[in-house]
Each structure stands twice: as structure tokens, then as C-alpha cells.
Tab-separated table of C-alpha atoms in Angstrom:
chain	number	residue	atom	x	y	z
A	1	MET	CA	47.148	65.597	98.074
A	2	ALA	CA	46.535	67.903	99.317
A	3	GLU	CA	42.843	68.664	101.375
A	4	ASN	CA	44.755	66.492	103.720
A	5	THR	CA	46.870	69.625	104.635
A	6	SER	CA	44.459	71.822	105.256
A	7	GLU	CA	43.112	68.862	107.947
A	8	ILE	CA	46.338	70.404	110.143
A	9	ARG	CA	45.164	71.473	113.292
A	10	TYR	CA	47.265	74.477	113.824
A	11	LEU	CA	47.871	75.003	118.705
A	12	THR	CA	47.310	79.156	117.492
A	13	PRO	CA	47.017	80.567	113.838
A	14	PRO	CA	50.239	80.856	111.777
A	15	ASN	CA	50.865	84.301	111.944
A	16	ILE	CA	50.837	85.129	108.589
A	17	GLU	CA	50.547	89.049	107.912
A	18	LEU	CA	48.579	88.179	104.556
A	19	ASN	CA	49.075	91.773	102.984
A	20	ARG	CA	51.857	93.171	104.773
A	21	GLU	CA	52.925	96.097	102.332
A	22	LYS	CA	56.596	95.398	101.832
A	23	TYR	CA	58.431	98.813	101.089
A	24	CYS	CA	61.846	98.910	99.284
A	25	ARG	CA	63.851	99.242	103.041
A	26	PHE	CA	66.668	101.919	101.107
A	27	GLN	CA	64.672	104.157	99.722
A	28	LYS	CA	62.389	104.945	103.072
A	29	ASN	CA	65.434	105.627	104.229
A	30	ARG	CA	67.611	106.522	102.302
A	31	ILE	CA	70.464	104.795	101.750
A	32	LYS	CA	72.938	105.496	98.349
A	33	TYR	CA	75.482	103.352	98.460
A	34	ILE	CA	75.577	99.580	99.536
A	35	ASP	CA	79.027	98.416	100.866
A	36	TYR	CA	80.124	95.282	99.747
A	37	LYS	CA	82.604	95.525	102.645
A	38	ASP	CA	80.532	94.818	105.640
A	39	GLU	CA	79.071	91.285	105.130
A	40	LYS	CA	76.897	90.944	108.212
A	41	PHE	CA	74.629	93.904	106.381
A	42	LEU	CA	74.639	91.699	103.869
A	43	LEU	CA	73.532	89.276	105.292
A	44	GLN	CA	70.403	89.896	105.861
A	45	PHE	CA	69.734	89.548	100.998
A	46	VAL	CA	71.064	85.868	101.247
A	47	ASN	CA	69.153	82.436	102.461
A	48	GLU	CA	70.848	80.245	104.364
A	49	GLN	CA	72.343	78.429	101.316
A	50	GLY	CA	73.886	81.185	100.799
A	51	LYS	CA	72.032	82.882	97.824
A	52	LEU	CA	69.819	86.239	96.734
A	53	LEU	CA	66.731	86.816	98.377
A	54	PRO	CA	63.945	87.609	95.488
A	55	ARG	CA	62.921	90.969	95.401
A	56	ARG	CA	59.416	89.582	96.160
A	57	ILE	CA	60.930	88.609	99.282
A	58	THR	CA	62.332	91.428	99.915
A	59	GLY	CA	60.803	93.906	98.420
A	60	THR	CA	63.470	96.008	97.501
A	61	SER	CA	63.009	98.197	93.803
A	62	LEU	CA	65.237	97.062	90.896
A	63	LYS	CA	67.850	100.277	91.532
A	64	TYR	CA	68.682	98.610	94.901
A	65	GLN	CA	68.202	95.411	94.010
A	66	ARG	CA	70.915	95.711	91.145
A	67	LYS	CA	72.482	97.172	93.523
A	68	VAL	CA	72.869	94.800	96.389
A	69	SER	CA	73.133	91.944	93.993
A	70	GLN	CA	76.340	93.227	93.601
A	71	ALA	CA	77.670	94.613	96.571
A	72	VAL	CA	77.012	90.701	96.624
A	73	LYS	CA	78.902	89.181	94.452
A	74	ARG	CA	81.895	91.147	95.045
A	75	ALA	CA	81.729	90.352	98.662
A	76	ARG	CA	81.768	86.791	97.639
A	77	HIS	CA	84.853	87.066	95.444
A	78	LEU	CA	86.690	88.901	98.077
A	79	ALA	CA	86.021	85.884	100.148
A	80	LEU	CA	84.058	87.889	102.911
A	81	MET	CA	80.851	85.610	102.246
A	82	PRO	CA	80.341	81.693	100.145
A	83	TYR	CA	79.009	81.398	97.193
A	84	VAL	CA	77.597	77.857	98.549
A	85	ALA	CA	76.717	77.695	102.626
A	86	ASP	CA	74.096	75.699	104.349
A	87	MET	CA	72.771	77.094	107.392
A	88	LEU	CA	74.482	79.849	107.198
A	89	LYS	CA	72.543	82.800	109.781
B	1	MET	CA	91.578	112.347	84.431
B	2	THR	CA	91.742	111.171	87.904
B	3	ASN	CA	88.880	109.342	89.226
B	4	ARG	CA	88.420	107.495	93.373
B	5	TYR	CA	89.718	103.810	93.166
B	6	GLU	CA	88.863	101.544	96.258
B	7	THR	CA	91.747	98.059	96.399
B	8	VAL	CA	91.068	95.241	99.142
B	9	PHE	CA	93.522	92.420	98.768
B	10	ILE	CA	94.013	89.004	100.673
B	11	LEU	CA	97.542	87.606	101.271
B	12	THR	CA	98.328	84.473	101.925
B	13	PRO	CA	98.355	83.817	105.919
B	14	VAL	CA	101.757	81.948	105.480
B	15	LEU	CA	103.522	85.410	105.731
B	16	SER	CA	104.882	86.373	108.841
B	17	ALA	CA	104.065	89.951	110.533
B	18	GLU	CA	107.118	91.911	108.990
B	19	GLN	CA	106.023	90.248	104.851
B	20	VAL	CA	103.242	91.306	105.308
B	21	LYS	CA	103.663	94.748	105.976
B	22	GLU	CA	107.147	94.795	103.348
B	23	THR	CA	104.520	93.513	101.050
B	24	VAL	CA	102.038	95.962	101.193
B	25	VAL	CA	104.485	98.953	101.711
B	26	LYS	CA	105.782	97.699	98.362
B	27	PHE	CA	102.704	98.222	97.548
B	28	LYS	CA	101.832	101.522	98.290
B	29	LYS	CA	105.467	102.926	97.090
B	30	SER	CA	103.950	101.436	93.983
B	31	LEU	CA	101.043	103.240	94.244
B	32	LYS	CA	102.641	106.413	94.526
B	33	ASP	CA	104.965	106.016	91.612
B	34	ALA	CA	102.206	105.822	89.725
B	35	GLY	CA	101.440	109.515	90.655
B	36	ALA	CA	98.563	108.407	93.248
B	37	LYS	CA	96.928	110.017	96.460
B	38	LEU	CA	96.672	107.854	99.085
B	39	LYS	CA	92.979	108.107	100.770
B	40	HIS	CA	93.446	105.776	103.141
B	41	GLU	CA	93.603	102.318	103.958
B	42	GLU	CA	92.873	99.751	106.768
B	43	ASP	CA	94.463	96.615	108.261
B	44	TRP	CA	91.388	94.345	108.687
B	45	GLY	CA	94.470	91.657	109.627
B	46	LEU	CA	93.786	87.700	110.012
B	47	LYS	CA	90.317	87.100	108.616
B	48	LYS	CA	88.470	83.706	108.514
B	49	LEU	CA	87.796	83.093	104.478
B	50	ALA	CA	84.231	82.570	102.994
B	51	TYR	CA	85.701	79.644	101.631
B	52	PRO	CA	88.859	78.132	101.554
B	53	ILE	CA	90.965	79.918	98.787
B	54	GLN	CA	94.253	78.145	96.910
B	55	LYS	CA	93.656	75.498	99.642
B	56	LYS	CA	94.288	78.257	102.854
B	57	SER	CA	91.159	79.254	105.011
B	58	THR	CA	92.124	82.168	106.267
B	59	GLY	CA	94.238	85.435	105.138
B	60	PHE	CA	95.481	88.871	105.699
B	61	TYR	CA	92.368	91.662	104.517
B	62	HIS	CA	94.116	94.973	103.688
B	63	LEU	CA	92.132	98.409	102.094
B	64	PHE	CA	93.790	101.184	99.868
B	65	GLU	CA	91.281	103.874	98.928
B	66	TYR	CA	92.839	106.373	96.830
B	67	GLU	CA	92.984	108.439	93.857
B	68	ILE	CA	94.817	108.103	90.466
B	69	GLU	CA	94.873	108.273	86.932
B	70	GLY	CA	92.570	105.804	85.287
B	71	GLU	CA	95.436	104.300	82.695
B	72	GLU	CA	97.540	103.693	85.623
B	73	ILE	CA	95.154	101.277	86.925
B	74	ALA	CA	95.943	98.900	84.892
B	75	ASN	CA	99.463	98.231	85.730
B	76	MET	CA	98.936	98.716	89.431
B	77	GLU	CA	96.196	95.604	88.842
B	78	VAL	CA	99.669	93.927	86.585
B	79	ASN	CA	101.030	94.388	89.525
B	80	LEU	CA	99.718	92.784	92.151
B	81	LYS	CA	98.323	90.230	90.010
B	82	ARG	CA	101.940	89.035	89.260
B	83	ASP	CA	102.968	88.966	92.662
B	84	GLU	CA	101.653	85.487	94.389
B	85	LYS	CA	102.025	86.846	98.024
B	86	VAL	CA	98.882	88.296	97.035
B	87	MET	CA	95.907	85.577	97.261
B	88	ARG	CA	92.722	87.807	95.938
B	89	PHE	CA	91.797	91.447	95.046
B	90	LEU	CA	88.856	93.242	93.851
B	91	THR	CA	89.683	97.226	92.408
B	92	VAL	CA	86.403	98.992	92.489
B	93	SER	CA	85.806	102.600	91.150
B	94	LEU	CA	83.884	104.382	93.858
B	95	ASP	CA	81.524	107.012	92.475
B	96	LYS	CA	79.568	109.455	93.774
B	97	HIS	CA	77.599	108.027	95.978
B	98	ALA	CA	80.089	105.814	97.339
B	99	ILE	CA	82.380	108.318	97.502
B	100	ALA	CA	79.848	110.471	99.766
B	101	PHE	CA	79.587	107.424	101.686
B	102	VAL	CA	83.049	106.835	102.494
B	103	GLU	CA	83.322	110.582	103.326
B	104	SER	CA	81.017	109.919	106.353
B	105	ARG	CA	82.067	107.596	108.044
B	106	PRO	CA	84.154	106.520	110.358
B	107	GLN	CA	86.192	103.452	108.072
B	108	ARG	CA	86.599	99.986	109.637
B	109	LYS	CA	89.335	99.424	112.111
B	110	LYS	CA	90.748	95.891	113.322
């Protein structure tokens, strides 16, 4: 089954950057505190179902991933963000 | 020793405007009685909730940011819990980064 997927001819090659250098956006622009109250910012770390994105996708460092997860959980508690959502973005 | 806290609480939408104000004033008074210094206050007004709480889909959001003795927080939260007009509340202690953030950024006035 796997090989027939490769027969799909793309009109334009999908622009997946293969080794895009991922960086932690908090360290890069010196963000020290992640506010749990502005949900528009936190939406970037959550996928369509409202679940937290893993570090390998967002590229954040462990220290800030914990802060992001705590902020998202607090926002969920205050009903600023849903626990479960569909087509959140 | 006193440290900085931030409390956000949601009031049920069935309240009239002056009931909301009266509840907020009541909490502010209880804070002052507990010897807190109210640093900052925010009223986000009626906001849509991301999921229904107690079968209601909107709520009045209020934020208090204050400095208080550590052990006063317990009884402060008790009267928040006891008041049935408050659907939900969250008290967060602010560390040095949070304090720097709160002071530096203009607060969200809705």
C-alpha cells in the first residue's frame, strides 16, 4: 500500500522545508513570562482540537514548554480556551 | 511576608449591572479588610466562555491584582468559593518575571 502513495504526481512539489532550523521563540525574542490571559497568543501552541502542540513541532525549549502548558491549562480553567474543540483556528 | 497575587473570577451572566458592581465592591472590601493593597483592577465585562459553565455560555470577567500576606489568601478564597454568584475563580501568585510583565505592559482595558 505504501508505494502507491509515492506515485502521486504533485503538480507543484510540496514546499516542506526539510531541515528548517527550529528555534525556541521565547529565548529568541527574550519573552520571560507567558501570560495565561491573552488566549490569542496561546492559540499558536494548540492544534485544531485544542490540544497542546508537542515541542518537536513548535520547537520550544523544555523550560518554556512547561510554562506554555501551565498557561494553557490556566486559560482552560478560566474558560478562555476550550478543553476540546473542533476547527479551533 | 507579602507577595503579589492575581485573581481572575467569573460572575454569572444572569446578574444585572449593579449586582455585578456590588459583588465586585464586596470583594474589594474583603480584600482591603484582609490588609491587601490593590495594585490593579480590570473589568473585561461580558465575555463568551469557551465552554458552558453551569449551563451558561457567557460570564462577567474581573481581575484583581494585589499584594497581600501569604496566609490571608486562604480565607480570601473561601468567601470567593462561598459566593454562588461567582462561577469560577483562579488565584495566581506572581513571580519576578510576572511582576515585571504586569508593570511593563499597559493593561487590557475592555
